[in-house]
PQR file of N, CA, C, O and H, with PARSE charges and radii, in Angstrom:
ATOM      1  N   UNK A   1       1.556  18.997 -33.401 -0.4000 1.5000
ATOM      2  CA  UNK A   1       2.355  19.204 -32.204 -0.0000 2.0000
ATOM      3  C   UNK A   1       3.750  19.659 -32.614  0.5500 1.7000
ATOM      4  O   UNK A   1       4.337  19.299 -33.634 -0.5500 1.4000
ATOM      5  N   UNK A   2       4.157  20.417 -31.775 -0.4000 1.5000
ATOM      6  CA  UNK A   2       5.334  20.868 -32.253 -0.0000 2.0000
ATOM      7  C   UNK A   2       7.012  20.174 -31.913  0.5500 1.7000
ATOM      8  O   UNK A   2       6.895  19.360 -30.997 -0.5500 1.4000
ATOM      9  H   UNK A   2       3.680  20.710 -30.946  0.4000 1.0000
ATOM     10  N   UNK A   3       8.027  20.247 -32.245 -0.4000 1.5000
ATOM     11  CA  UNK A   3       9.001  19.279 -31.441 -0.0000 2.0000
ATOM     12  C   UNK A   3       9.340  19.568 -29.876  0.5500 1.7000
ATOM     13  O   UNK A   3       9.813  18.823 -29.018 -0.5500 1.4000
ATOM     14  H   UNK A   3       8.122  20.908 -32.989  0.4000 1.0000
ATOM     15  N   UNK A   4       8.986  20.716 -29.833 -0.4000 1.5000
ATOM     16  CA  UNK A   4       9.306  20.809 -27.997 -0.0000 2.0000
ATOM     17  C   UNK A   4       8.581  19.893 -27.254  0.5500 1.7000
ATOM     18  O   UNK A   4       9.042  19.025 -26.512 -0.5500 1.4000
ATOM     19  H   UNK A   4       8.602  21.321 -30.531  0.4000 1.0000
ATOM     20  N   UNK A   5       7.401  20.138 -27.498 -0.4000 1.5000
ATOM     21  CA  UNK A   5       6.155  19.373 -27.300 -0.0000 2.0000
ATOM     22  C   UNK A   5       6.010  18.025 -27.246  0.5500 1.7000
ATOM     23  O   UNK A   5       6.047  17.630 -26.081 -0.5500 1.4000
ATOM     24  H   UNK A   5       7.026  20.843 -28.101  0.4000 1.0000
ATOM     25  N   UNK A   6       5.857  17.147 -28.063 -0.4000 1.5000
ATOM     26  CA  UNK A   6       6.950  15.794 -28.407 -0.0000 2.0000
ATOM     27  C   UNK A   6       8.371  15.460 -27.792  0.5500 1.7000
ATOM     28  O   UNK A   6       8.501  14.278 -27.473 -0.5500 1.4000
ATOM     29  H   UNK A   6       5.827  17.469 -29.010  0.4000 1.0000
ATOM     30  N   UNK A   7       9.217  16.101 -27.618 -0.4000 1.5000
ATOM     31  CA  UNK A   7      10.634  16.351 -26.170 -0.0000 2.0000
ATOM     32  C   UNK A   7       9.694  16.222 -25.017  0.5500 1.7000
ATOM     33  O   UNK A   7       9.662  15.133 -24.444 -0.5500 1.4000
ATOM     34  H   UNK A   7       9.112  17.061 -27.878  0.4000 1.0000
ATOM     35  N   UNK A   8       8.962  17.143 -24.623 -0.4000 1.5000
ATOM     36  CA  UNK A   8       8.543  17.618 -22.911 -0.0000 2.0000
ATOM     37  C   UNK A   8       7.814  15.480 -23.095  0.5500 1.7000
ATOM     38  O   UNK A   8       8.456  14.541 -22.624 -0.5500 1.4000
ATOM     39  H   UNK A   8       8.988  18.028 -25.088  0.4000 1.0000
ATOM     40  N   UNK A   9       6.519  15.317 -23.819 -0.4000 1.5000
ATOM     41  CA  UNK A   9       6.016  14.210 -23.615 -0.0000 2.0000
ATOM     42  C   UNK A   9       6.868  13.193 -23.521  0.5500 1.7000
ATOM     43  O   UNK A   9       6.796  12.307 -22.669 -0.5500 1.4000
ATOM     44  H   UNK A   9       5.997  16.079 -24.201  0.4000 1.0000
ATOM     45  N   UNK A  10       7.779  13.290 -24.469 -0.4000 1.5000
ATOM     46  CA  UNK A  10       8.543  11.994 -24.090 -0.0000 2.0000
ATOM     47  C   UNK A  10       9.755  11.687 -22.978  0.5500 1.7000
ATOM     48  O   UNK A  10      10.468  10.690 -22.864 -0.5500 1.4000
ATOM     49  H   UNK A  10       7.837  14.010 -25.161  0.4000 1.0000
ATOM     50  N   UNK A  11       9.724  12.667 -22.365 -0.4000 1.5000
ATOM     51  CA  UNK A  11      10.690  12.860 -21.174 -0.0000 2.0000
ATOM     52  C   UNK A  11       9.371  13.028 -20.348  0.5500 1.7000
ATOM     53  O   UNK A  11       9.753  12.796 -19.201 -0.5500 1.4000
ATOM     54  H   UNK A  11       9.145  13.477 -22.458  0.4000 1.0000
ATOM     55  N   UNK A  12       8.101  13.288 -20.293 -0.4000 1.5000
ATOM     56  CA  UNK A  12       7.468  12.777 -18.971 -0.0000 2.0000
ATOM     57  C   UNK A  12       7.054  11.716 -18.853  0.5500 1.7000
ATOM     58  O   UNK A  12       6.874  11.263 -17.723 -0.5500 1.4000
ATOM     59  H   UNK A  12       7.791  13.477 -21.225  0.4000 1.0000
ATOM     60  N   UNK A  13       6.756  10.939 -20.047 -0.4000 1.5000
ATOM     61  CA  UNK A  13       6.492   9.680 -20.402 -0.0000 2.0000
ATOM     62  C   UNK A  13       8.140   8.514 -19.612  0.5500 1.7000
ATOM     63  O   UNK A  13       8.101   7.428 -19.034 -0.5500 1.4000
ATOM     64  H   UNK A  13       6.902  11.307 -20.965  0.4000 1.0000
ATOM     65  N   UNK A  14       8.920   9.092 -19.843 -0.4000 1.5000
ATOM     66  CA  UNK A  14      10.379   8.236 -19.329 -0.0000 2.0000
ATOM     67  C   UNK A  14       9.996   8.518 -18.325  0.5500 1.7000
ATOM     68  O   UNK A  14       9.072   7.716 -18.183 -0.5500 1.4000
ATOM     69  H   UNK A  14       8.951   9.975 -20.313  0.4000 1.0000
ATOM     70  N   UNK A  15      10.040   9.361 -17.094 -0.4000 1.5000
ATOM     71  CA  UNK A  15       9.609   9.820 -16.406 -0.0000 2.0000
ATOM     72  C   UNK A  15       8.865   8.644 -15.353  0.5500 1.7000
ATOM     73  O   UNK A  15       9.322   7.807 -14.575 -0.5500 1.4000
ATOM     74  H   UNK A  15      10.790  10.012 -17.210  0.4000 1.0000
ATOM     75  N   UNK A  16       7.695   8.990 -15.701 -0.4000 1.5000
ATOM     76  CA  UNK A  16       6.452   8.698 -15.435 -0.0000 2.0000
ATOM     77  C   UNK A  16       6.892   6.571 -15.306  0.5500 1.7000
ATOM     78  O   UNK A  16       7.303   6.026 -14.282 -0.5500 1.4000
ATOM     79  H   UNK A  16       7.324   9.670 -16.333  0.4000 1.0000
ATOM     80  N   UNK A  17       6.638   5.912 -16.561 -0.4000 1.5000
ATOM     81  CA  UNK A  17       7.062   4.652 -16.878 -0.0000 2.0000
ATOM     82  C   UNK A  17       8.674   4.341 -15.499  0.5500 1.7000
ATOM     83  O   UNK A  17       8.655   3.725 -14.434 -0.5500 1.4000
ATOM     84  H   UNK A  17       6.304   6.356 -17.392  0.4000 1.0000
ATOM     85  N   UNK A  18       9.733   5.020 -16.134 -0.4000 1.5000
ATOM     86  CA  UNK A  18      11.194   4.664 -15.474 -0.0000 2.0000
ATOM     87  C   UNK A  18      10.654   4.241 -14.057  0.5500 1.7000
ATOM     88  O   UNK A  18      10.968   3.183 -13.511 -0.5500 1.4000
ATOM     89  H   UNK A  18       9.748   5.520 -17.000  0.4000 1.0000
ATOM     90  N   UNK A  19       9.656   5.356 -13.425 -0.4000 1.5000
ATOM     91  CA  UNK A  19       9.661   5.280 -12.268 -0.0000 2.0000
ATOM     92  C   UNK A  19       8.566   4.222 -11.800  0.5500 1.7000
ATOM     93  O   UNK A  19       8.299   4.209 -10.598 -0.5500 1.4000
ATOM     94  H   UNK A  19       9.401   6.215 -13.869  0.4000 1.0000
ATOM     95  N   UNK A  20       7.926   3.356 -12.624 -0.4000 1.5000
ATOM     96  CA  UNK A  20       6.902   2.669 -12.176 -0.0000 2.0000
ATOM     97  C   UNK A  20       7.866   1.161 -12.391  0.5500 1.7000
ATOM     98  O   UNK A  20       7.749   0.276 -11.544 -0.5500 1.4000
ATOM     99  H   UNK A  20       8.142   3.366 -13.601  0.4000 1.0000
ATOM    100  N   UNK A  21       8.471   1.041 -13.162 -0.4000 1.5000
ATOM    101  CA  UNK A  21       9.757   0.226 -13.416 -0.0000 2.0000
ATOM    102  C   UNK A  21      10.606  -0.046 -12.289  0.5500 1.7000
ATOM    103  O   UNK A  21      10.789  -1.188 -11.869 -0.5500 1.4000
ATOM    104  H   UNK A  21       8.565   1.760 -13.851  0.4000 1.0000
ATOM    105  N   UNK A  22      11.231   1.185 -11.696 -0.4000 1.5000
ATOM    106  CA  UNK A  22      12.091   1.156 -10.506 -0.0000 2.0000
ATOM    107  C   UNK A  22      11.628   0.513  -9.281  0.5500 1.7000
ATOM    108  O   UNK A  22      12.210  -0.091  -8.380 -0.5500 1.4000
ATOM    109  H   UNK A  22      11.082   2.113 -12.037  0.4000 1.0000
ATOM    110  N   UNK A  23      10.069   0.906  -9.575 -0.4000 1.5000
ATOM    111  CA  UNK A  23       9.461   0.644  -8.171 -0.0000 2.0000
ATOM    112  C   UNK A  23       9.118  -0.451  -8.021  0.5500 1.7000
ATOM    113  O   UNK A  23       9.110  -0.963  -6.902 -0.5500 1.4000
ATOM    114  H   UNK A  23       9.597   1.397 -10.307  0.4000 1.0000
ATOM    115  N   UNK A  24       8.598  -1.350  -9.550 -0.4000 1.5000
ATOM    116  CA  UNK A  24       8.469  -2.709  -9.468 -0.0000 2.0000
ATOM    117  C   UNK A  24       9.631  -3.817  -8.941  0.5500 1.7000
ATOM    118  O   UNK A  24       9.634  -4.797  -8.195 -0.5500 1.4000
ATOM    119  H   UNK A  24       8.604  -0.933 -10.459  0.4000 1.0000
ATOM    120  N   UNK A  25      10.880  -2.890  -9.988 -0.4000 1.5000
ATOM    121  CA  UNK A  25      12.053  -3.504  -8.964 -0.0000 2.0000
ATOM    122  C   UNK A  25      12.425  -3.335  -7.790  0.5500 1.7000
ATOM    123  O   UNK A  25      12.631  -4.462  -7.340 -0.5500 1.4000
ATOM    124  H   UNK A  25      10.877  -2.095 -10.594  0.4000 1.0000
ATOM    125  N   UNK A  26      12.576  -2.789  -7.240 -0.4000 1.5000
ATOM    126  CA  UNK A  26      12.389  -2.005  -5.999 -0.0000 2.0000
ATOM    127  C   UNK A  26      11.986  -3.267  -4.868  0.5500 1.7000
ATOM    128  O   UNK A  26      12.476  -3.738  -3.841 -0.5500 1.4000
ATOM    129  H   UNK A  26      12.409  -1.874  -7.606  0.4000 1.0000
ATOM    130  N   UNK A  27      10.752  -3.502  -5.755 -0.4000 1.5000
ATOM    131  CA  UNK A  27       9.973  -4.410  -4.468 -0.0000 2.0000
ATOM    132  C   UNK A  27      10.217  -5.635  -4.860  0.5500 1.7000
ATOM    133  O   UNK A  27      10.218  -6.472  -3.957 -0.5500 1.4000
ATOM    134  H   UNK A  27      10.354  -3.120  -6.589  0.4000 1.0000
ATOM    135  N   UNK A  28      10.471  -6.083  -6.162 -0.4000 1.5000
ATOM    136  CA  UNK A  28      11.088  -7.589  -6.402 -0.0000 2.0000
ATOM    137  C   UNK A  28      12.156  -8.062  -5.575  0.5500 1.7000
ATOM    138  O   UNK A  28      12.291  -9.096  -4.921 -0.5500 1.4000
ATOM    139  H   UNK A  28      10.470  -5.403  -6.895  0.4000 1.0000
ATOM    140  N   UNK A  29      13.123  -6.729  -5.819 -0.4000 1.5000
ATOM    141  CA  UNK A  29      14.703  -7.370  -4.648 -0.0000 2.0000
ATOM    142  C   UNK A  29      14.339  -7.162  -3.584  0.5500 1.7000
ATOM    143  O   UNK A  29      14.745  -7.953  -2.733 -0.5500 1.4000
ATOM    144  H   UNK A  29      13.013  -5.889  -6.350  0.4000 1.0000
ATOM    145  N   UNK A  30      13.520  -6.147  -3.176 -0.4000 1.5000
ATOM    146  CA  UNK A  30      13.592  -5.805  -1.217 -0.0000 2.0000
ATOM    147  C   UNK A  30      11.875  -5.936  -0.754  0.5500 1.7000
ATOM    148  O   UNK A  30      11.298  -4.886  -0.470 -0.5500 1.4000
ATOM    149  H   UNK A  30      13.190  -5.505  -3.867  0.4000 1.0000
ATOM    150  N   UNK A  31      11.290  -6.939  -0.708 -0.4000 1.5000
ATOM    151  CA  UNK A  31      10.058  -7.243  -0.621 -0.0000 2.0000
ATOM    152  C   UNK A  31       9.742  -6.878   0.597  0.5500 1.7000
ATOM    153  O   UNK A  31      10.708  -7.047   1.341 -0.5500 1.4000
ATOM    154  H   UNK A  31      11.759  -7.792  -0.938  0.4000 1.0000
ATOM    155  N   UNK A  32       8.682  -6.388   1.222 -0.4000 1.5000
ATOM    156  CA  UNK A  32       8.078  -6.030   2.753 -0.0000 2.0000
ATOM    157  C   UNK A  32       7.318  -6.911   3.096  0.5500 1.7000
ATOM    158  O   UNK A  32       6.210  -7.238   2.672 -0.5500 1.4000
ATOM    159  H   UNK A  32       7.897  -6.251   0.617  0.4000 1.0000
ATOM    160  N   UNK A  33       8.437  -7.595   4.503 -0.4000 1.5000
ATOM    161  CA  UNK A  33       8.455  -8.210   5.677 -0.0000 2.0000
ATOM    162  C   UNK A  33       6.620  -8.240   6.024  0.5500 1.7000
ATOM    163  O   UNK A  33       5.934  -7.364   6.551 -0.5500 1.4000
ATOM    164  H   UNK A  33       9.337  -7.329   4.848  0.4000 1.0000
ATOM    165  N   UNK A  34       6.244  -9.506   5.532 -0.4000 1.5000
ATOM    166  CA  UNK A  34       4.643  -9.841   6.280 -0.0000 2.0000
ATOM    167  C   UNK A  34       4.563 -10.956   7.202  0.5500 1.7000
ATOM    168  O   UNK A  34       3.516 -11.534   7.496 -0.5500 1.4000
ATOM    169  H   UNK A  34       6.802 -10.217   5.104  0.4000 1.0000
ATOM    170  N   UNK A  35       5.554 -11.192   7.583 -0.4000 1.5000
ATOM    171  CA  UNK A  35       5.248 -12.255   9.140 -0.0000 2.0000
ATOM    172  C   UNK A  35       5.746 -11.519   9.964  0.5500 1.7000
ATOM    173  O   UNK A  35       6.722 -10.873   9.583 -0.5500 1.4000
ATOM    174  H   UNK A  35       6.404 -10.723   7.344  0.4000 1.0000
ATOM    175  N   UNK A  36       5.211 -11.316  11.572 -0.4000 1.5000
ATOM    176  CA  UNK A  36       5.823 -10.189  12.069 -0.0000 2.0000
ATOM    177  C   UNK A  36       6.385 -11.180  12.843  0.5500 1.7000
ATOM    178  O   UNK A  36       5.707 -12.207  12.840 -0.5500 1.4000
ATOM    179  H   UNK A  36       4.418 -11.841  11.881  0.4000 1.0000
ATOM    180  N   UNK A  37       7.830 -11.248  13.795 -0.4000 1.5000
ATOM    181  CA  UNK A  37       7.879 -12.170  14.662 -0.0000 2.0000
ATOM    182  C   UNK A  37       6.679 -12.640  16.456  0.5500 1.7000
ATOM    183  O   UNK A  37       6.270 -13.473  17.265 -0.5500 1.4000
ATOM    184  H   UNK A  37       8.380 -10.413  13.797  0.4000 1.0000
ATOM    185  N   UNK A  38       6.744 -10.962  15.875 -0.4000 1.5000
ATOM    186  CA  UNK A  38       5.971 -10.646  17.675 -0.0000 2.0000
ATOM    187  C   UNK A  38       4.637  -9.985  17.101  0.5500 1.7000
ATOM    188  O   UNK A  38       4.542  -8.982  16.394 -0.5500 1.4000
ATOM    189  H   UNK A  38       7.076 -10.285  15.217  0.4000 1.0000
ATOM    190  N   UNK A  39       3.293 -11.097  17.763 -0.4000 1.5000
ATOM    191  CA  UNK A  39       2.309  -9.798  17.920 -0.0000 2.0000
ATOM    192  C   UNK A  39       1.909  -9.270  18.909  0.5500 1.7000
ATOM    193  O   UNK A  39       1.926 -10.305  19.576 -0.5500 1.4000
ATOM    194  H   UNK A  39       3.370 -11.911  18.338  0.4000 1.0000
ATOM    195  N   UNK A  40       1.526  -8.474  19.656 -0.4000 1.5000
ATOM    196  CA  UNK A  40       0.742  -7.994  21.170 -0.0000 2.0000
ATOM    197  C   UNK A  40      -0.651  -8.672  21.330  0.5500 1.7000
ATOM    198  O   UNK A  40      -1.706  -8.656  20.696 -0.5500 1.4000
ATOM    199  H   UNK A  40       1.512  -7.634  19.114  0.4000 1.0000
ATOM    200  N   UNK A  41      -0.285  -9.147  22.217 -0.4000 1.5000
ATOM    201  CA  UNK A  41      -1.639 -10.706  22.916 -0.0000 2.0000
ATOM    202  C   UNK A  41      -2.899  -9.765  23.227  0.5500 1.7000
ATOM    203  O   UNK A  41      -4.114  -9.959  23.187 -0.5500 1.4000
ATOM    204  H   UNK A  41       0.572  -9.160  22.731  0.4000 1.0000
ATOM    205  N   UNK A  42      -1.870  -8.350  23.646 -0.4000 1.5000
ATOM    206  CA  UNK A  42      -3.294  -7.818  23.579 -0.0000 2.0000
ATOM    207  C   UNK A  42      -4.537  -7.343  22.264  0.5500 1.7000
ATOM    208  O   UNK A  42      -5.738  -7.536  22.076 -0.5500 1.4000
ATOM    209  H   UNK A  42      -0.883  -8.192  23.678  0.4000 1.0000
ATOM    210  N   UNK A  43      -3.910  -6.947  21.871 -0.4000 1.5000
ATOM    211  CA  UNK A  43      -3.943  -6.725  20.419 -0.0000 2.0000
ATOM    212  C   UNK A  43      -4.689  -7.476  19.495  0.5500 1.7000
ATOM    213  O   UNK A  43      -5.432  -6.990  18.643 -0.5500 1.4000
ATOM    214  H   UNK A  43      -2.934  -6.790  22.023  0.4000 1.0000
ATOM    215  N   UNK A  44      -4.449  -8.815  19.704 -0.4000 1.5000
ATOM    216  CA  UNK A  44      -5.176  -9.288  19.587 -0.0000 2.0000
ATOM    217  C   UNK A  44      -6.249  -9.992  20.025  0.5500 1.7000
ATOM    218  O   UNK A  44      -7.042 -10.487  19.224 -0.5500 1.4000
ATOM    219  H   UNK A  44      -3.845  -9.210  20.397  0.4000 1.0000
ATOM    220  N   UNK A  45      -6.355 -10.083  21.044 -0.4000 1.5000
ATOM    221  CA  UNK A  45      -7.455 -10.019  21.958 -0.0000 2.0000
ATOM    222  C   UNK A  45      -8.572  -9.444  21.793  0.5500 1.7000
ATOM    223  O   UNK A  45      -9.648 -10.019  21.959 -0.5500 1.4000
ATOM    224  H   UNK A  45      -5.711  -9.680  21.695  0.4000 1.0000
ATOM    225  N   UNK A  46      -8.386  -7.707  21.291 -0.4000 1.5000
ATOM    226  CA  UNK A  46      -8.636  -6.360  21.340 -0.0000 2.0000
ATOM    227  C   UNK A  46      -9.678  -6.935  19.647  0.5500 1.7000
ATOM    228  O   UNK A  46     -10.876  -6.717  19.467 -0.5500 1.4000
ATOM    229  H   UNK A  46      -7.512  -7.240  21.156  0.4000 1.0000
ATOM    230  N   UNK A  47      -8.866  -7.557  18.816 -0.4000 1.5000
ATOM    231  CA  UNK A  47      -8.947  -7.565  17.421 -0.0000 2.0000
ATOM    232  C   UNK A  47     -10.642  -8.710  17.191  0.5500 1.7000
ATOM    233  O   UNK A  47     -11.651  -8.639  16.489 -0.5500 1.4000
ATOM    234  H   UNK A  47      -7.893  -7.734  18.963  0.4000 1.0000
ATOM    235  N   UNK A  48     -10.131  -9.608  18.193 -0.4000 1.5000
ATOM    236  CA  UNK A  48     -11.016 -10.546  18.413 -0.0000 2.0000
ATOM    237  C   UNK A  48     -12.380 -10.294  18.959  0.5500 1.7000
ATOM    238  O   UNK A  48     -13.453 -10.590  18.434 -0.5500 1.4000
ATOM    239  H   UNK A  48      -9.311  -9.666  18.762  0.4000 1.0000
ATOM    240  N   UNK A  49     -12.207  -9.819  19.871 -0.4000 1.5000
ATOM    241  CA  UNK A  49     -13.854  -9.211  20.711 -0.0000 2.0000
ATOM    242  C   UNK A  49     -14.169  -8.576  19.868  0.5500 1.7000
ATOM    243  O   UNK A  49     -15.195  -9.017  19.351 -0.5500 1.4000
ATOM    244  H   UNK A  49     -11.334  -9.578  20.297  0.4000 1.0000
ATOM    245  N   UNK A  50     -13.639  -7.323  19.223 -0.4000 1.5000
ATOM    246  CA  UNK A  50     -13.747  -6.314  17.851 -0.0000 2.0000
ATOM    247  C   UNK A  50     -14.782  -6.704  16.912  0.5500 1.7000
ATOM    248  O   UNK A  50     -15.626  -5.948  16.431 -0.5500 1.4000
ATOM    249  H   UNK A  50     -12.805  -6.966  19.643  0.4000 1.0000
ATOM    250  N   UNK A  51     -14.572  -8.671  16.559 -0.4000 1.5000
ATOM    251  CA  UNK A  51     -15.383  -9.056  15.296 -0.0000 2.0000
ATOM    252  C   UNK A  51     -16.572  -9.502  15.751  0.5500 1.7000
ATOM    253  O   UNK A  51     -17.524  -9.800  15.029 -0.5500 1.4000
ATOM    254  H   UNK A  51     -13.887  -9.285  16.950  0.4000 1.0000
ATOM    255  N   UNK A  52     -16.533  -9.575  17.329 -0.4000 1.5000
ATOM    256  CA  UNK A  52     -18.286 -10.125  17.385 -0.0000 2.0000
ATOM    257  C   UNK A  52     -19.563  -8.926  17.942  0.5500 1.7000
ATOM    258  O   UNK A  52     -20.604  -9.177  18.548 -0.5500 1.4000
ATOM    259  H   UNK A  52     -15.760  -9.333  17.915  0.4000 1.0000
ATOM    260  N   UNK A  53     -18.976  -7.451  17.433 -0.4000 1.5000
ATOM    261  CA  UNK A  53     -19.781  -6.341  17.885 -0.0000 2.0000
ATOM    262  C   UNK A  53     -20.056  -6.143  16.601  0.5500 1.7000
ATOM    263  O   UNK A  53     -19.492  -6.515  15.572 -0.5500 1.4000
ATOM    264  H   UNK A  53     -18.130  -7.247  16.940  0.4000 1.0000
ATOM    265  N   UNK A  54     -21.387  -5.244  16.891 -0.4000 1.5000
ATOM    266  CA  UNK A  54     -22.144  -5.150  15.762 -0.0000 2.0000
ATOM    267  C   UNK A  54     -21.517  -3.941  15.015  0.5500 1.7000
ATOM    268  O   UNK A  54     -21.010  -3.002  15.629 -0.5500 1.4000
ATOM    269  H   UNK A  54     -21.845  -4.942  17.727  0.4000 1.0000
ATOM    270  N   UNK A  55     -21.580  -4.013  13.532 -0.4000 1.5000
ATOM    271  CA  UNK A  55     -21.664  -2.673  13.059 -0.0000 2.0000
ATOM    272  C   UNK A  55     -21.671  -1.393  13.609  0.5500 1.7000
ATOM    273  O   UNK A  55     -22.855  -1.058  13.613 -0.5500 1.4000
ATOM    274  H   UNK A  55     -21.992  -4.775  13.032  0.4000 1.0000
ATOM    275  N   UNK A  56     -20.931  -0.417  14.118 -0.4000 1.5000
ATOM    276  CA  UNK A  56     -21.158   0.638  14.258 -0.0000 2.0000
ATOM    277  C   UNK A  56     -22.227   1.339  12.893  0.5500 1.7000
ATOM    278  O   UNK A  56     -22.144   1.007  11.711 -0.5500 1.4000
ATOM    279  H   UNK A  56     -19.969  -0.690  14.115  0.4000 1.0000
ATOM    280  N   UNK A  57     -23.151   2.318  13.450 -0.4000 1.5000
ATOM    281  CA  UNK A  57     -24.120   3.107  12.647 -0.0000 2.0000
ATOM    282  C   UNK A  57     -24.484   4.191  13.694  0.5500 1.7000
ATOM    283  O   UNK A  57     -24.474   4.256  14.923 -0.5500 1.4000
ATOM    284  H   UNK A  57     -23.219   2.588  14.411  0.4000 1.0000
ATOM    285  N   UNK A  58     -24.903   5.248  12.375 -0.4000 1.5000
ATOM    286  CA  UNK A  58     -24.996   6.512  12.619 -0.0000 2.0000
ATOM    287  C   UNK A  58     -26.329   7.102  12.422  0.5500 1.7000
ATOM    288  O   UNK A  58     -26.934   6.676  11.438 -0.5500 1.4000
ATOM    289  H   UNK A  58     -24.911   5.196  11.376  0.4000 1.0000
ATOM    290  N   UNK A  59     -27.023   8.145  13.267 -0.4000 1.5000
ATOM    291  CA  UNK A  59     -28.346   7.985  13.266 -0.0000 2.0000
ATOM    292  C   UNK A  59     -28.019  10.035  12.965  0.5500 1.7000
ATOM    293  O   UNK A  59     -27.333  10.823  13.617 -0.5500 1.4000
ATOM    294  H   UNK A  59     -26.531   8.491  14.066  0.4000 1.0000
ATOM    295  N   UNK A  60     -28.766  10.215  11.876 -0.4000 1.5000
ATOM    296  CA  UNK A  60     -27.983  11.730  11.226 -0.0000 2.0000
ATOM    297  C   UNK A  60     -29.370  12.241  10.794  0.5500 1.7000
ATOM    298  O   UNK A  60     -29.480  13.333  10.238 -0.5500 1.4000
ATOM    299  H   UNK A  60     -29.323   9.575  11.347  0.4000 1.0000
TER
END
């Protein structure tokens, strides 16, 4: 391999890594909100009847 070659990899490699890094931090300090305060009654209602229908299937 030549030295450019070895440069380009290791700057996509920083790259590539830095940004999987950032993102881990990212979500350590600013974590996404999973209790919602409000849900829609309907909604769930909607969610509920939902689980006692059968499988949708496709006749092809």
């Amino acid at each position: 391999m030549s030295a450019g070659a070895i440069v380009m990899m290791i700057i996509a490699m920083v790259i590539v890594w830095g940004g999987l890094a950032a993102a881990i931090v990212n979500l350590r300090l600013r974590p996404n909100k999973t209790d919602s305060p409000y849900e829609d009654p309907d909604l769930v209602a909607d969610d509920i009847a939902r689980e006692h229908l059968p499988h949708p299937t496709r006749d092809t």
